[in-house]
Coordinates of C-alpha atoms in Angstrom, one line a residue:
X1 CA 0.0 0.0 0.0
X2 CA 2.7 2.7 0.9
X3 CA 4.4 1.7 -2.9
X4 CA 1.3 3.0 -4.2
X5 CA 0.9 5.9 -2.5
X6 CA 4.4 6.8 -3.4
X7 CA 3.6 6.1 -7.1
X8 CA 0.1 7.8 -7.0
X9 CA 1.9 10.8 -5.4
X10 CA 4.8 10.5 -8.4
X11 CA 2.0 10.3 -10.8
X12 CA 0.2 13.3 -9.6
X13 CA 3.5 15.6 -9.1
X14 CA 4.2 15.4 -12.9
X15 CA 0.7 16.4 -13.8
X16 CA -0.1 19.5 -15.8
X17 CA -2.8 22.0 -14.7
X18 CA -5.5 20.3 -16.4
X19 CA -5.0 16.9 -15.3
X20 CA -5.2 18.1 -11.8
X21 CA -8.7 19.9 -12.9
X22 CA -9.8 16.8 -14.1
X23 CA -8.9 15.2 -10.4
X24 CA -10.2 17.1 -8.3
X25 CA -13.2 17.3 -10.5
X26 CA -13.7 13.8 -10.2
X27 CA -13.9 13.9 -6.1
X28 CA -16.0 17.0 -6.5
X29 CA -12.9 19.3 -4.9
X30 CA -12.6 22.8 -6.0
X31 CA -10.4 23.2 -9.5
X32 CA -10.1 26.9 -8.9
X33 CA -6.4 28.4 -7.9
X34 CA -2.8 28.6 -8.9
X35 CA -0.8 24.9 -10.1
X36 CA 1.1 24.7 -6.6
X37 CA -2.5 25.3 -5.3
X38 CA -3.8 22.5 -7.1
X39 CA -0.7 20.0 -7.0
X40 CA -1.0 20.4 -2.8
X41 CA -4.7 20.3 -2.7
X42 CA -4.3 16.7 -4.9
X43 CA -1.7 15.9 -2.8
X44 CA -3.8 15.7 0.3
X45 CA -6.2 14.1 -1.1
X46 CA -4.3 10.6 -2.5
X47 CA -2.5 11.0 1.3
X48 CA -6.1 11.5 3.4
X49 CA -8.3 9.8 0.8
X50 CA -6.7 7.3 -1.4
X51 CA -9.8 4.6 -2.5
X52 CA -9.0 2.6 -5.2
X53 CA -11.5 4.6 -7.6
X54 CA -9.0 7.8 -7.4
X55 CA -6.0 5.5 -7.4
X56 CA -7.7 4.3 -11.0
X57 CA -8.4 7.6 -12.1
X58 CA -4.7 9.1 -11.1
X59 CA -3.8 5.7 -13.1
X60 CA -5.5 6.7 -16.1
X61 CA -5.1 10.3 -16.3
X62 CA -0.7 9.5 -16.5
X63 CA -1.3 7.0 -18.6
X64 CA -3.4 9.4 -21.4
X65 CA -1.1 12.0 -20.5
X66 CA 2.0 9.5 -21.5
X67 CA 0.3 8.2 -24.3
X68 CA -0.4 11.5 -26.1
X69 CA 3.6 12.5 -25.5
X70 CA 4.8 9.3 -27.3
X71 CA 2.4 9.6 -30.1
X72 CA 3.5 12.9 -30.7
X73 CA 6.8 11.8 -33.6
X74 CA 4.3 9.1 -35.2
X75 CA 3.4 10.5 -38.5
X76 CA -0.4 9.2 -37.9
X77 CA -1.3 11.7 -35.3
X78 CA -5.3 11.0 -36.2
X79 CA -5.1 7.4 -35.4
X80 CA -6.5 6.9 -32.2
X81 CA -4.5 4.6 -29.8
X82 CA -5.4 1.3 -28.8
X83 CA -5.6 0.2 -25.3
X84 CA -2.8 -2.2 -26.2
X85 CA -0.5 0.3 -27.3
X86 CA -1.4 2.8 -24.0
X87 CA -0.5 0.2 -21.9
X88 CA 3.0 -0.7 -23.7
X89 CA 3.1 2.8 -24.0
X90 CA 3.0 3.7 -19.9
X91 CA 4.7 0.3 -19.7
X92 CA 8.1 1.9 -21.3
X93 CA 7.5 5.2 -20.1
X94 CA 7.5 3.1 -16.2
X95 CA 10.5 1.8 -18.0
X96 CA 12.9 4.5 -17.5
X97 CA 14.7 5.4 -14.8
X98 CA 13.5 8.6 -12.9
X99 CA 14.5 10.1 -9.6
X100 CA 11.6 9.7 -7.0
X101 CA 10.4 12.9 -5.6
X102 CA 9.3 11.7 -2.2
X103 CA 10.3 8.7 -0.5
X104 CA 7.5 6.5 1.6
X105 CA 8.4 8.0 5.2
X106 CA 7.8 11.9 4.3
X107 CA 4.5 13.5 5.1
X108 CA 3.2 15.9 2.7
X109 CA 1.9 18.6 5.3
X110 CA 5.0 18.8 6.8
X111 CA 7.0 19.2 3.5
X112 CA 4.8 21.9 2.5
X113 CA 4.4 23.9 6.2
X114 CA 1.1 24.5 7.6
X115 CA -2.2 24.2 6.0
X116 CA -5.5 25.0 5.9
X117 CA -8.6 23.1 3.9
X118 CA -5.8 21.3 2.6
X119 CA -4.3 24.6 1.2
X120 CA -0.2 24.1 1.0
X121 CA 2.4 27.1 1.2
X122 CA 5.2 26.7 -1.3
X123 CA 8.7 28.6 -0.9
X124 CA 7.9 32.4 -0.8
X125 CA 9.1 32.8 -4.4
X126 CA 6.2 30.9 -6.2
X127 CA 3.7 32.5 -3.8
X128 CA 1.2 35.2 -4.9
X129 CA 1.4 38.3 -3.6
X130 CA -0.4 37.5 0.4
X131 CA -3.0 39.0 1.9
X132 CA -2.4 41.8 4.3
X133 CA -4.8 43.0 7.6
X134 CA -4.7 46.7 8.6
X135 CA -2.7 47.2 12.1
X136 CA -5.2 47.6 14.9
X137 CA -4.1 49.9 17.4
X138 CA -5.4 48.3 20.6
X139 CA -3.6 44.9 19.7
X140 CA 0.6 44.7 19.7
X141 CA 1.6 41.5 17.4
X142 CA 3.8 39.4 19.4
X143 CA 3.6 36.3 17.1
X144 CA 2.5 35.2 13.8
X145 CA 0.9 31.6 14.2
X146 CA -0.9 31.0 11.2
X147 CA -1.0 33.7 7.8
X148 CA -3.7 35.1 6.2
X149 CA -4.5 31.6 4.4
X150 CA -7.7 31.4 2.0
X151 CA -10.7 29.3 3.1
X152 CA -11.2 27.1 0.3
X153 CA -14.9 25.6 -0.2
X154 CA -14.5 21.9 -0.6
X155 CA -17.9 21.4 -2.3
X156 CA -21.2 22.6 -3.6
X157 CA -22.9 22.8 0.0
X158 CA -23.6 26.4 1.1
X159 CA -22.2 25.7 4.2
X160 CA -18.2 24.9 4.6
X161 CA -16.0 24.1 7.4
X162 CA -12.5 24.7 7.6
X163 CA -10.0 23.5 10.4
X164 CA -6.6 24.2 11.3
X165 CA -4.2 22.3 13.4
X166 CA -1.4 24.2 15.5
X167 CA 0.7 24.2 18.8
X168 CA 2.5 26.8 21.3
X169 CA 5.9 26.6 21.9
X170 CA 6.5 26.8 25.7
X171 CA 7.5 30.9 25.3
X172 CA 4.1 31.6 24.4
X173 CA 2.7 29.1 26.9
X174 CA 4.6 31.8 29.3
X175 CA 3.8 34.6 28.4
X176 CA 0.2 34.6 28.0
X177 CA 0.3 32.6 31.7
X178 CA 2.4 35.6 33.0
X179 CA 0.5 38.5 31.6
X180 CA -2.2 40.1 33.7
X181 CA -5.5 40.3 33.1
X182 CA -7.1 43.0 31.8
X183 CA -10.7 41.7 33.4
X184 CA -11.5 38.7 35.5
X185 CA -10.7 35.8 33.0
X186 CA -9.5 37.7 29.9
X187 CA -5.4 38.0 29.9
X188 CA -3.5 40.8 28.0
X189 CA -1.6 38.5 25.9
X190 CA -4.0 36.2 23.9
X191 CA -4.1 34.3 20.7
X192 CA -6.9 35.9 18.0
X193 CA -8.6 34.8 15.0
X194 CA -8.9 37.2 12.4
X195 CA -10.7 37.3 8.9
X196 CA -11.0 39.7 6.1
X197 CA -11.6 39.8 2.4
X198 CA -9.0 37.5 0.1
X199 CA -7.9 40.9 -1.8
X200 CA -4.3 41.8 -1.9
X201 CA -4.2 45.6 -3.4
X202 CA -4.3 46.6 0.3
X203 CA -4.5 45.6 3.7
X204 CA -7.5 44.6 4.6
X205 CA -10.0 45.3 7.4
X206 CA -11.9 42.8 9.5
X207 CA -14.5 41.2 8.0
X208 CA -16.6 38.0 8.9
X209 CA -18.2 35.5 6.4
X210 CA -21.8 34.4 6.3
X211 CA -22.6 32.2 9.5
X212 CA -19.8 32.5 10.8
X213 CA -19.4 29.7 14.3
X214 CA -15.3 29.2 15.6
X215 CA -15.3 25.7 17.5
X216 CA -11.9 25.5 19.7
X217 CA -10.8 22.0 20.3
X218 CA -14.6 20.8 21.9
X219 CA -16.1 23.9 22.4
X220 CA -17.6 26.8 20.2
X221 CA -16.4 30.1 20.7
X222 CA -17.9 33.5 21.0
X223 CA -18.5 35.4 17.9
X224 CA -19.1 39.0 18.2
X225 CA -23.0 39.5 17.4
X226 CA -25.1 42.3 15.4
X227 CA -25.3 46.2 16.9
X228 CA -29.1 46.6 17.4
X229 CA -30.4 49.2 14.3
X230 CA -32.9 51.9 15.6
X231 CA -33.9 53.1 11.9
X232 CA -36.4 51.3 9.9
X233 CA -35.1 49.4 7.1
X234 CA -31.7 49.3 7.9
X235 CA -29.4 46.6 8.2
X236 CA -28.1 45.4 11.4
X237 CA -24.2 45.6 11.4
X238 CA -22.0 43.3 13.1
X239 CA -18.6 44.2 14.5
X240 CA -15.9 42.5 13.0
X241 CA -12.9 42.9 15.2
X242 CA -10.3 39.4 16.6
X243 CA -11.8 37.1 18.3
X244 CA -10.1 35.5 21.3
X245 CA -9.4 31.9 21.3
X246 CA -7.3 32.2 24.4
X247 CA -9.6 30.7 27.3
X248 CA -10.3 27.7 25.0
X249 CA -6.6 26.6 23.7
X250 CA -4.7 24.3 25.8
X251 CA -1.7 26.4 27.0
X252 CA 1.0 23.6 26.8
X253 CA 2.5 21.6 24.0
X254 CA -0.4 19.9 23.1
X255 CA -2.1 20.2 19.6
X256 CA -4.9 22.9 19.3
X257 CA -7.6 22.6 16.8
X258 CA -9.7 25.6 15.3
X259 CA -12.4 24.5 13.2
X260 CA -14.3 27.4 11.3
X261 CA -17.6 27.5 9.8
X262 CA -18.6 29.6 7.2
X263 CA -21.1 30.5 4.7
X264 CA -20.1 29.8 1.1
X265 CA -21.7 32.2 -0.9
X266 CA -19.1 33.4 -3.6
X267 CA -16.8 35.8 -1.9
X268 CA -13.3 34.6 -1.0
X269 CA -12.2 35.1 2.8
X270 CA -8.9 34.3 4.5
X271 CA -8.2 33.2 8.1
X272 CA -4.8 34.2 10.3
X273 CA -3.6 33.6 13.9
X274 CA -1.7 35.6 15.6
X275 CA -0.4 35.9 19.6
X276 CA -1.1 39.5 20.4
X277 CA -0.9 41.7 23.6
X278 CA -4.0 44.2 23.9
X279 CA -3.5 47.7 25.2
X280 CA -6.2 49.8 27.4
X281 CA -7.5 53.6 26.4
X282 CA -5.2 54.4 28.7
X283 CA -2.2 53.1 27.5
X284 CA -3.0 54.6 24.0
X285 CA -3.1 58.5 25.4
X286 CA -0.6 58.3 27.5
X287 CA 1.8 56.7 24.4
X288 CA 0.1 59.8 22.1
X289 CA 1.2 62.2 25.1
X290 CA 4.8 60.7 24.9
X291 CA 5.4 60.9 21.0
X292 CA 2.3 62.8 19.7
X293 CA 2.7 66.5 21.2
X294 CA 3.0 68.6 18.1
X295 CA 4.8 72.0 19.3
X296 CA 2.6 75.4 19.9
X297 CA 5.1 77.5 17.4
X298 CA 4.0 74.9 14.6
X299 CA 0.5 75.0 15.5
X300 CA 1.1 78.8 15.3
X301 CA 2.5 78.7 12.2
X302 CA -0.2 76.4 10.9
X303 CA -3.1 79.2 12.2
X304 CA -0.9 81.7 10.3
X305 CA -0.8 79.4 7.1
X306 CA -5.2 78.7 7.4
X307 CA -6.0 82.8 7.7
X308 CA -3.2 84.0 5.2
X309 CA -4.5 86.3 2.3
X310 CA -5.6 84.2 -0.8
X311 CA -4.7 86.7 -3.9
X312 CA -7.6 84.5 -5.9
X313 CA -9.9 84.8 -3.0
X314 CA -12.0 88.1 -2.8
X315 CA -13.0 87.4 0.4
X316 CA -10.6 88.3 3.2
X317 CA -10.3 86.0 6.7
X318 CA -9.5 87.6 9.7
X319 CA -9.7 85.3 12.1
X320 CA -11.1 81.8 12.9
X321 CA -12.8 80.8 16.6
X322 CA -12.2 77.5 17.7
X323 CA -14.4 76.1 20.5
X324 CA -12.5 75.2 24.0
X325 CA -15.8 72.4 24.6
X326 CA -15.7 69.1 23.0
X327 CA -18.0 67.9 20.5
X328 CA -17.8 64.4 21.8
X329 CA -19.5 64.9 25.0
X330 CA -20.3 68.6 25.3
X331 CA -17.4 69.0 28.5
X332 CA -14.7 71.6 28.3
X333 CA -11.2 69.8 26.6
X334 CA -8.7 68.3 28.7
X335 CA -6.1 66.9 25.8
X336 CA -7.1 68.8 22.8
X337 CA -6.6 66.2 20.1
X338 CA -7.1 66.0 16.2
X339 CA -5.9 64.5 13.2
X340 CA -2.9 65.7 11.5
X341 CA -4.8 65.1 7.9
X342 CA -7.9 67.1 8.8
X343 CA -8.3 70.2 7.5
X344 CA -9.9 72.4 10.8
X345 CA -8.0 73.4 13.7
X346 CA -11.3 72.7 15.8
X347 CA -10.1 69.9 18.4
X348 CA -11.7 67.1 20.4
X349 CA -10.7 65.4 23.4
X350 CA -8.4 62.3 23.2
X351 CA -9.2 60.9 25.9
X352 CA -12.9 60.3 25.5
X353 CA -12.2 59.7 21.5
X354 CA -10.3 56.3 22.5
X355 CA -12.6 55.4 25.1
X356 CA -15.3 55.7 22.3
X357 CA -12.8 53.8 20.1
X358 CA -12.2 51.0 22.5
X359 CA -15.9 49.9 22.7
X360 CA -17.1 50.8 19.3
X361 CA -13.7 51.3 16.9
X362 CA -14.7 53.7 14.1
X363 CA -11.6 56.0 14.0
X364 CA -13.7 58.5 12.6
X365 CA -13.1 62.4 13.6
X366 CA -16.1 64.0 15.2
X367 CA -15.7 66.8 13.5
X368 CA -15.6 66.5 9.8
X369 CA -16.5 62.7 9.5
X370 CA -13.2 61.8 8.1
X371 CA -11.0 58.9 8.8
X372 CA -9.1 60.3 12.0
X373 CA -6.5 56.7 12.3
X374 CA -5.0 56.3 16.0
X375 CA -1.5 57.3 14.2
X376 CA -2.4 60.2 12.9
X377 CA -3.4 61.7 16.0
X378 CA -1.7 64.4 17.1
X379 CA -2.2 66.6 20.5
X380 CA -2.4 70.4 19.6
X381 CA 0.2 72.1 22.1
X382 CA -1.0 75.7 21.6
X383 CA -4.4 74.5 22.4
X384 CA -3.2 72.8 25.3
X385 CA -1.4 76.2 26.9
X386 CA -4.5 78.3 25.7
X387 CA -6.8 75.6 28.1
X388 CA -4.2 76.3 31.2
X389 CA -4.2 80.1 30.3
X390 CA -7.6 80.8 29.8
X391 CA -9.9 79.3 32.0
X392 CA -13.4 81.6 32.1
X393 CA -14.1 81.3 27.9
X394 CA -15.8 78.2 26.5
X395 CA -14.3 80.1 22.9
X396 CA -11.4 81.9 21.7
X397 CA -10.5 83.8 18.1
X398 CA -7.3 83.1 16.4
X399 CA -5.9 85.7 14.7
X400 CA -3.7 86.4 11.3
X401 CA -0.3 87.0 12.9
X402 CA -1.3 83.8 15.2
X403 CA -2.2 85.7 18.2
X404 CA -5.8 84.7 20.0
X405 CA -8.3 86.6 22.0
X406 CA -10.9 84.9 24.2
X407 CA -14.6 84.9 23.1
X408 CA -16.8 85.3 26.5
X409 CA -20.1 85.2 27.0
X410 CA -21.9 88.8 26.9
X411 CA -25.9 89.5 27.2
X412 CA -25.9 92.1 24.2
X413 CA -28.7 94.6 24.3
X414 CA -30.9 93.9 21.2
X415 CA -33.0 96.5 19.4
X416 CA -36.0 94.1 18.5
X417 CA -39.2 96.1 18.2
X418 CA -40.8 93.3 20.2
X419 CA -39.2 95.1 23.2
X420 CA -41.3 97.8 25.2
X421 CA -40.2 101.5 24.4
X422 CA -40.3 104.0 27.7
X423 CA -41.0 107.7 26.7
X424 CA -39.8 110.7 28.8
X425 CA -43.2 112.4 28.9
X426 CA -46.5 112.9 30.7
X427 CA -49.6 110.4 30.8
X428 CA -52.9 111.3 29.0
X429 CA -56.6 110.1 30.4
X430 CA -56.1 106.7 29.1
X431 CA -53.1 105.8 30.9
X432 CA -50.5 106.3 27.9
X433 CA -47.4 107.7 27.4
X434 CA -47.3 110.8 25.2
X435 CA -44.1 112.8 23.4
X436 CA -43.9 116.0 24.5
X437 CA -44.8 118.6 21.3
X438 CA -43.6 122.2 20.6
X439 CA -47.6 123.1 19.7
X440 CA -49.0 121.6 23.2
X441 CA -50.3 119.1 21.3
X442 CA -50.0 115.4 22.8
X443 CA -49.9 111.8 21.2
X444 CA -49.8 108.1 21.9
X445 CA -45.9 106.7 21.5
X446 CA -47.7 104.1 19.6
X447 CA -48.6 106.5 17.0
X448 CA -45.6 109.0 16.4
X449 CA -44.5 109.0 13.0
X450 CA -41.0 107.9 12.9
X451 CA -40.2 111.1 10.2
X452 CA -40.2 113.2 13.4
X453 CA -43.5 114.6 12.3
X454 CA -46.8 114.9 14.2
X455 CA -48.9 111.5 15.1
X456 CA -50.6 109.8 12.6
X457 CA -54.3 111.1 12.4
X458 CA -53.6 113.0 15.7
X459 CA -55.9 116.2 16.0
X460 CA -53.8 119.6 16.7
X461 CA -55.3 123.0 18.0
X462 CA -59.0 120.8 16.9
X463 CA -58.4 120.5 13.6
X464 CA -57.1 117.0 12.0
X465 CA -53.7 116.6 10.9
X466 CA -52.6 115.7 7.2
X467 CA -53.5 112.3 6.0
X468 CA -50.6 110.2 5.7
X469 CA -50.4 106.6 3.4
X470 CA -48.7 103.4 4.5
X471 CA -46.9 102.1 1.6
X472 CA -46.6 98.8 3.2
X473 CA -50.1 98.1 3.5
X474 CA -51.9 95.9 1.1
X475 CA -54.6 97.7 -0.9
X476 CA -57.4 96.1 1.1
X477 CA -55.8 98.1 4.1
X478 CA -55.7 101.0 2.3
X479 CA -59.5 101.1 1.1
X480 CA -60.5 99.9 4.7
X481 CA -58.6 103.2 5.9
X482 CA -60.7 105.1 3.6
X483 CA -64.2 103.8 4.8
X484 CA -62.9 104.6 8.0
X485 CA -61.8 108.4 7.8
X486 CA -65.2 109.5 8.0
X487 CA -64.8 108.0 11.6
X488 CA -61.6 108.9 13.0
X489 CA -62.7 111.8 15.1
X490 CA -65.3 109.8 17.0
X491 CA -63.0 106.6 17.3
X492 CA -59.7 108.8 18.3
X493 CA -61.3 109.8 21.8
X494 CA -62.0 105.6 22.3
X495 CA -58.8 104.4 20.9
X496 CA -55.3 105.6 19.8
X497 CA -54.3 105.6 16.1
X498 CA -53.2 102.5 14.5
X499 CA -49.3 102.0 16.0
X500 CA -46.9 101.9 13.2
X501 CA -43.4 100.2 12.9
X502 CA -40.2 102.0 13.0
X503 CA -36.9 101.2 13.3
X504 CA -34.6 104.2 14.9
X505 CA -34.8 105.6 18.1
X506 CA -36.9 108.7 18.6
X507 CA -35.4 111.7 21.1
X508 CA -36.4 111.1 24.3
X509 CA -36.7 107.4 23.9
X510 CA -34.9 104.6 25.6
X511 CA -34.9 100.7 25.8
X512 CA -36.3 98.8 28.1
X513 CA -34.0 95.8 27.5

């Protein structure tokens, strides 16, 4: 039985790309991917599967393959062969002496490394370019384990599963048992699954497949599940981020196995391990305060470089304000903090910005929506001396040589009409105010003419004054007016003129406000 296996393995190493096609076609495998792909993946399959149908098949498929090469310098190239001839044919072809590539006692997975789904690596100069994950800034690398490796379907059922076999070395085994724990049970240094997208034009975010379920040696592991969606019609999302496998592995040198289950549903995802040590909010600001401080003459200069004069601009700035109160949570700043490639100088507080990102990671700045990445964070240091300098403003001004003023809070007097008007004058019979006038005459302050004429439809020395016309009115105002002059003596005894709007100040007036 091993002789065969060597020779079915022999067989299948000198196999072109379609005859490995036509293989793993016949077991129903996948016939997708690159030769060393499909070489490894029929590889695993004479080792772990060998029945004498696919020993046949591997049989036949040399034997055609032979048989077409020796026919090739017979000047009948239509004749078709006999089986007679195929067999004398493979027969010489057995016939000659050739170097075995494997002998009995080697095992194909560990010639070609670790593997997933029966995926091989080959030396790094026949690989494809591999996929890359983006660098999560709450998670140090300490270890690769397993890289970003493709899950491959290994049929037609919607529903895959993919496992992988690995073991710590003892100086893992250490240090995640030495680490401390960050929370009752969960230990700084841990060993993550991650997954992403099989693309390799740029590193790649987390990203999980369709039904997604990790089982850890006997048990199934936590999957992160679906944020809750408060508008109608809207998705649920799911946070992709690692998911610790620590509390699951066996932490010695025995063999760990990670069996993932995923939905097959045409996209192309790829798994990696990796031992990684996770860092707190904390830790983050106070690295940012130790190499993120960007120096208040260059924020100075930047201010100068935002409100300098545009010679294509017609419109002049001459100053910017910048808020001291944080639009995260509406509190005054404490480490004013903002992205080097955002275009504002308006700031936000670090601290509660990685807090947020802890929980929920979005890395997205508060104040334009942009990408605002953990290293590209930078702490604005003339910010941070205006905050100990100024402590009664909520706002301040910059200027265009770079200087700033604070912005405080005034209760401006406002010249709305809505506010009562006090006149310096005497009462009349009905309680109101009246201007004093150079004929004796008195009026209500409702009804002086802003022109610094008499009142409108005010009776002087007993005889009416000249009729005056409200442009603003409609016309149906007007012609009511007119009905109505006939009765303005007997109604201005009962009621005041009709009070008319005006916007400056008369003499002798002042505001109530």
């Amino acid at each position: 039985m091993a002789a065969e296996l060597v020779e079915a393995k022999n067989m299948v190493m000198s196999f072109r790309v379609s005859d490995l096609q036509m293989l793993l076609g016949f077991v129903g495998r996948s016939k997708s991917g690159l030769k060393h792909e499909l070489v490894t993946r029929a590889l695993q399959l004479v080792q772990f599967d060998c029945s004498p149908e696919l020993f046949k098949k591997i049989k036949e498929l040399y034997e055609t393959r032979y048989a077409k090469k020796s026919s090739e310098p017979v000047p009948q190239p239509h004749r078709p062969l006999d089986p007679l001839t195929m067999h004398s044919t493979y027969e010489r072809a057995s016939s000659v002496p050739r170097t075995p590539l494997t002998g009995p006692n080697i095992d194909y997975p560990v010639l070609y490394g670790k593997y997933l789904n029966g995926l091989g690596r080959l030396p790094a100069k026949t690989l494809k370019p591999e996929v890359r994950l983006v660098k999560l800034p709450f998670f140090n690398m300490l270890d690769e384990l397993l890289k970003p490796t493709e899950l491959v379907p290994q049929n037609n059922e919607k529903l895959q599963e993919s496992p992988c076999i690995f073991a710590l070395t003892p100086r893992q085994v250490e240090l995640i048992r030495n680490s401390r724990e960050l929370q009752p049970g969960v230990k700084a240094v841990q060993v993550v699954l991650r997954i992403c997208y099989s693309d390799t034009s740029s590193p790649q975010e987390d990203q999980y497949p369709p039904n997604i379920a990790v089982k850890v040696n006997h048990s199934y592991c936590s999957v992160p599940g679906y944020y809750p969606s408060n508008k109608p019609g809207v998705e649920p999302k799911r946070p992709c981020r690692p998911i610790n496998l620590t509390h699951l592995m066996y932490l010695s040198s025995a063999t760990n196995r990670i069996t993932v289950t995923w939905g097959n549903y045409g996209k192309s995802y790829s798994v990696a391990l990796y031992l990684v040590r996770q860092l707190t909010s904390s830790e983050l600001l106070q690295r940012l305060k130790t190499i993120g401080v960007k120096h208040p003459e260059l924020c100075k200069a930047l201010v100068k470089e935002k409100l300098r004069l545009d010679p294509d601009s017609e419109i002049a700035t001459t100053g910017v304000r910048v808020s001291l109160i944080c639009p995260l949570v509406k509190m005054r700043l404490s480490v004013p903090c903002r992205a080097e490639t955002c275009a504002h100088l308006q700031c936000f507080d670090a601290v509660f910005y990685l807090q947020m990102n802890e929980k929920k990671p979005t890395w997205m700045c508060p104040v334009c929506d942009k990408p605002a990445p953990y290293d590209q964070l930078i702490i604005d240091g003339l910010l941070s001396k205006i905050l100990s300098e100024c402590e009664d403003a909520d706002e301040i001004e910059y200027l265009v040589d770079g200087s700033w003023c604070p912005i405080r809070a005034e209760k401006e007097r406002s010249c709305s009409p809505q506010c009562p008007i006090l006149v310096l004058g005497t009462s009349d019979a009905n309680g109101l105010l009246s201007t004093p006038s150079v004929n004796g005459g008195g009026g209500s302050v409702l009804g002086s003419a802003g022109s610094g004429g008499g009142p409108v439809g005010s009776v002087e020395n007993g005889k009416p004054g000249a009729d005056v016309v409200d442009l603003t009115l409609d016309s149906s105002s007007s012609s009511e007016e007119e009905e109505e002059e006939e009765e303005d003596e007997e109604d201005e005894d009962e009621e005041g003129p009709r009070p008319k709007r005006r916007c400056p100040f008369q003499k002798g007036l002042v505001s109530a406000c």
